[in-house]
Each structure stands twice: as C-alpha cells, then as structure tokens.
Amino acid sequence: MATPSSRRDRVDTMLAFLATFEPERDASAKAIAWRLRRAARQLDTEVRRRLAPLGMELWELEILSGLRRAGGTLTVGELLDVAQLTSGAITNRIARLEREGYVRRDVDPADRRQVLVTLTPSGLERQLQAVEANDVAEQEIFATIDPALQHRLSSDLRELLLAIEGPDPHA
C-alpha cells in the first residue's frame, strides 16, 4: 500500500506484512481501524497518566463531565448512554462516586421507577480538576500537529461518527 509521504508508521508495516499473505485484499478499512485504535490508545494512555495523580480514572471524568454537560442531573439510563457502560458497571461506578460524595442518587418524583443522579458541588470541583488534567494531556499530544491538520481530522472523524452512530439524538 503506497503512503502519501515517504514516512511510514507502524500500521504501514503491519499492512505490508498482511499484503504478503493476501496481496489482493483491500485493507483500507483495516488501516483506518488500526490507526484509530492506536491513536485512541495513545490519547487514553496520556489522559490516564495525567489523571493518576488525582486518583481518578477516565470513566470518572466521563460520568462527571456528562452530568455537568446535562446541567447536573441525569437518569441512570441517560448516564449509560453518556459513559457507554453496561447497567451493572454504571451502577457500581455511580455507587462509588456517591460514596466519595461526588454525586447523589434520588428517586425521580415524576417517575418513581427512575433514579436521578446529580452532580454535587464536590463532584463539580472534581470534574473541573479532571478537565484541566485532560486538557493538558490533549494539548501535549496535539501540540506538534499542524492546526489545519487538526481541523481536517476533527471534521473527517465527525463524518465517520455520523456514518457509524448517526446524529446526536439529543441535539
């Protein structure tokens, strides 16, 4: 597979190896998937490294940030969508955040079958710390990438996610 520049990344090496066994195979989708996974892994690793001194994990940032974006309160079901977790995992994580005083759970007065999860003032403070650490990690990773390329990547990834997930149902 020809590369647009003379520089090769690790995925180029993997694709070349694959081509020795299946030269007729169109590996375009595989190249995208491998590069996205590698990039996501690098980003997650750096964000986790920045969150570790705060004693925080990435899932905590996602849940607290989801609550903040929603105005402070979501149902457990809505949090499932925000955090992309299973119902068992979200229940355990909400319980942990509640024990630490970052959220509180209440029965929805309008629908007693629903549980509302609300960000506490201490949870908001925690979320702000996490966002700061996350921002530093992202700035470091993307600091050497041309701003025009960053814009193109963001736009192309938006189109990819729209094709895979569809538009945001809450927008």
CSV table of C-alpha atoms in Angstrom, one decimal:
chain,number,residue,atom,x,y,z
A,1,MET,CA,0.0,0.0,0.0
A,2,ALA,CA,1.5,3.3,-1.0
A,3,THR,CA,1.8,6.0,1.6
A,4,PRO,CA,1.2,9.7,0.9
A,5,SER,CA,4.6,10.6,2.3
A,6,SER,CA,7.9,8.7,2.4
A,7,ARG,CA,7.5,8.3,6.2
A,8,ARG,CA,5.9,5.0,7.4
A,9,ASP,CA,4.1,4.4,10.6
A,10,ARG,CA,3.7,1.1,12.4
A,11,VAL,CA,0.4,0.5,10.7
A,12,ASP,CA,2.2,0.7,7.3
A,13,THR,CA,4.5,-2.1,8.5
A,14,MET,CA,1.6,-4.2,9.7
A,15,LEU,CA,-0.3,-3.7,6.4
A,16,ALA,CA,2.8,-4.6,4.4
A,17,PHE,CA,3.0,-7.8,6.3
A,18,LEU,CA,-0.6,-8.5,5.7
A,19,ALA,CA,-0.2,-7.9,2.0
A,20,THR,CA,2.5,-10.6,1.7
A,21,PHE,CA,-0.3,-13.2,2.6
A,22,GLU,CA,-3.3,-11.5,0.9
A,23,PRO,CA,-2.0,-9.2,-1.8
A,24,GLU,CA,-5.4,-8.8,-3.4
A,25,ARG,CA,-7.1,-7.8,-0.1
A,26,ASP,CA,-8.4,-4.2,0.2
A,27,ALA,CA,-7.1,-3.3,3.6
A,28,SER,CA,-8.4,0.3,3.6
A,29,ALA,CA,-10.9,-0.3,6.4
A,30,LYS,CA,-8.3,-2.2,8.4
A,31,ALA,CA,-5.8,0.7,8.0
A,32,ILE,CA,-8.4,3.1,9.4
A,33,ALA,CA,-9.4,0.9,12.2
A,34,TRP,CA,-5.8,0.1,13.3
A,35,ARG,CA,-4.8,3.8,13.1
A,36,LEU,CA,-7.9,4.9,15.1
A,37,ARG,CA,-7.2,2.3,17.8
A,38,ARG,CA,-3.6,3.2,18.1
A,39,ALA,CA,-4.3,6.9,18.2
A,40,ALA,CA,-7.1,6.3,20.8
A,41,ARG,CA,-4.8,4.2,22.9
A,42,GLN,CA,-2.1,6.8,22.9
A,43,LEU,CA,-4.6,9.5,23.9
A,44,ASP,CA,-6.2,7.4,26.6
A,45,THR,CA,-2.7,6.5,28.0
A,46,GLU,CA,-1.7,10.1,28.3
A,47,VAL,CA,-5.0,11.2,29.8
A,48,ARG,CA,-4.8,8.3,32.3
A,49,ARG,CA,-1.3,9.4,33.2
A,50,ARG,CA,-2.5,12.9,33.9
A,51,LEU,CA,-5.5,11.7,35.9
A,52,ALA,CA,-3.5,9.3,38.1
A,53,PRO,CA,-2.0,11.9,40.4
A,54,LEU,CA,-5.6,13.0,41.2
A,55,GLY,CA,-6.6,9.4,42.0
A,56,MET,CA,-9.0,9.5,39.1
A,57,GLU,CA,-9.9,7.1,36.3
A,58,LEU,CA,-11.1,8.0,32.8
A,59,TRP,CA,-14.6,6.7,33.4
A,60,GLU,CA,-15.0,9.1,36.4
A,61,LEU,CA,-14.1,12.1,34.1
A,62,GLU,CA,-16.7,10.8,31.5
A,63,ILE,CA,-19.5,10.4,34.1
A,64,LEU,CA,-18.9,13.7,35.9
A,65,SER,CA,-18.5,15.6,32.6
A,66,GLY,CA,-21.7,14.0,31.3
A,67,LEU,CA,-23.5,15.2,34.3
A,68,ARG,CA,-22.1,18.7,34.0
A,69,ARG,CA,-23.0,19.0,30.3
A,70,ALA,CA,-26.5,17.9,31.2
A,71,GLY,CA,-26.9,20.7,33.8
A,72,GLY,CA,-26.0,18.5,36.7
A,73,THR,CA,-28.7,15.7,36.7
A,74,LEU,CA,-29.3,12.6,34.5
A,75,THR,CA,-31.2,9.4,34.9
A,76,VAL,CA,-29.1,6.2,35.2
A,77,GLY,CA,-30.3,5.3,31.7
A,78,GLU,CA,-29.0,8.6,30.3
A,79,LEU,CA,-25.7,8.0,32.1
A,80,LEU,CA,-25.5,4.6,30.4
A,81,ASP,CA,-25.5,6.4,27.1
A,82,VAL,CA,-23.0,9.1,28.2
A,83,ALA,CA,-20.5,6.6,29.7
A,84,GLN,CA,-21.1,3.8,27.2
A,85,LEU,CA,-21.1,1.2,30.0
A,86,THR,CA,-23.3,-1.8,30.9
A,87,SER,CA,-26.0,-1.3,33.5
A,88,GLY,CA,-24.0,-3.3,36.1
A,89,ALA,CA,-20.9,-1.3,35.6
A,90,ILE,CA,-22.7,2.0,35.7
A,91,THR,CA,-24.5,1.1,39.0
A,92,ASN,CA,-21.2,0.2,40.6
A,93,ARG,CA,-19.5,3.4,39.4
A,94,ILE,CA,-22.3,5.6,40.5
A,95,ALA,CA,-22.2,3.9,43.9
A,96,ARG,CA,-18.5,4.6,44.1
A,97,LEU,CA,-19.0,8.3,43.1
A,98,GLU,CA,-21.8,8.6,45.6
A,99,ARG,CA,-19.6,7.1,48.5
A,100,GLU,CA,-16.9,9.7,47.6
A,101,GLY,CA,-19.5,12.5,47.7
A,102,TYR,CA,-19.3,13.4,44.0
A,103,VAL,CA,-22.9,12.5,43.1
A,104,ARG,CA,-26.1,11.8,44.9
A,105,ARG,CA,-28.9,9.5,43.9
A,106,ASP,CA,-32.6,10.4,44.3
A,107,VAL,CA,-35.8,8.8,43.1
A,108,ASP,CA,-37.4,10.9,40.3
A,109,PRO,CA,-40.5,12.5,41.8
A,110,ALA,CA,-42.1,12.5,38.4
A,111,ASP,CA,-41.5,8.8,37.8
A,112,ARG,CA,-40.6,6.7,40.9
A,113,ARG,CA,-39.2,4.0,38.7
A,114,GLN,CA,-36.3,6.3,37.6
A,115,VAL,CA,-33.2,7.1,39.6
A,116,LEU,CA,-31.7,10.6,39.2
A,117,VAL,CA,-28.0,11.1,39.6
A,118,THR,CA,-27.0,14.6,40.5
A,119,LEU,CA,-23.5,16.2,40.5
A,120,THR,CA,-22.7,17.6,43.9
A,121,PRO,CA,-20.6,20.7,44.5
A,122,SER,CA,-17.6,18.5,45.4
A,123,GLY,CA,-18.3,16.5,42.2
A,124,LEU,CA,-18.2,19.7,40.2
A,125,GLU,CA,-14.9,20.6,41.7
A,126,ARG,CA,-13.6,17.1,40.9
A,127,GLN,CA,-14.8,17.4,37.4
A,128,LEU,CA,-13.0,20.7,36.9
A,129,GLN,CA,-9.7,19.2,38.2
A,130,ALA,CA,-10.1,16.3,35.8
A,131,VAL,CA,-10.9,18.5,32.8
A,132,GLU,CA,-7.8,20.6,33.5
A,133,ALA,CA,-5.7,17.4,33.6
A,134,ASN,CA,-7.4,16.1,30.4
A,135,ASP,CA,-6.8,19.4,28.6
A,136,VAL,CA,-3.1,19.3,29.4
A,137,ALA,CA,-2.8,15.8,28.1
A,138,GLU,CA,-4.7,16.7,24.8
A,139,GLN,CA,-2.6,19.8,24.3
A,140,GLU,CA,0.6,17.9,24.7
A,141,ILE,CA,-0.4,15.2,22.3
A,142,PHE,CA,-1.6,17.6,19.6
A,143,ALA,CA,1.0,20.3,20.1
A,144,THR,CA,3.2,19.1,17.3
A,145,ILE,CA,0.3,18.6,14.8
A,146,ASP,CA,-0.4,21.4,12.3
A,147,PRO,CA,-3.7,23.2,13.2
A,148,ALA,CA,-5.0,22.8,9.7
A,149,LEU,CA,-4.5,19.0,10.0
A,150,GLN,CA,-6.2,19.0,13.4
A,151,HIS,CA,-9.2,20.7,11.8
A,152,ARG,CA,-9.3,18.3,8.9
A,153,LEU,CA,-9.0,15.3,11.3
A,154,SER,CA,-11.8,16.6,13.5
A,155,SER,CA,-14.1,17.2,10.5
A,156,ASP,CA,-13.3,13.8,9.0
A,157,LEU,CA,-13.8,12.0,12.3
A,158,ARG,CA,-17.2,13.8,12.7
A,159,GLU,CA,-18.3,12.4,9.4
A,160,LEU,CA,-17.1,8.9,10.3
A,161,LEU,CA,-19.0,9.0,13.6
A,162,LEU,CA,-22.1,10.4,11.9
A,163,ALA,CA,-21.9,7.5,9.4
A,164,ILE,CA,-21.4,4.9,12.2
A,165,GLU,CA,-23.6,6.3,15.1
A,166,GLY,CA,-25.9,8.8,13.3
A,167,PRO,CA,-26.6,12.3,14.5
A,168,ASP,CA,-26.8,13.1,18.2
A,169,PRO,CA,-30.4,12.3,19.2
A,170,HIS,CA,-30.3,15.0,21.9
A,171,ALA,CA,-29.0,17.8,19.7
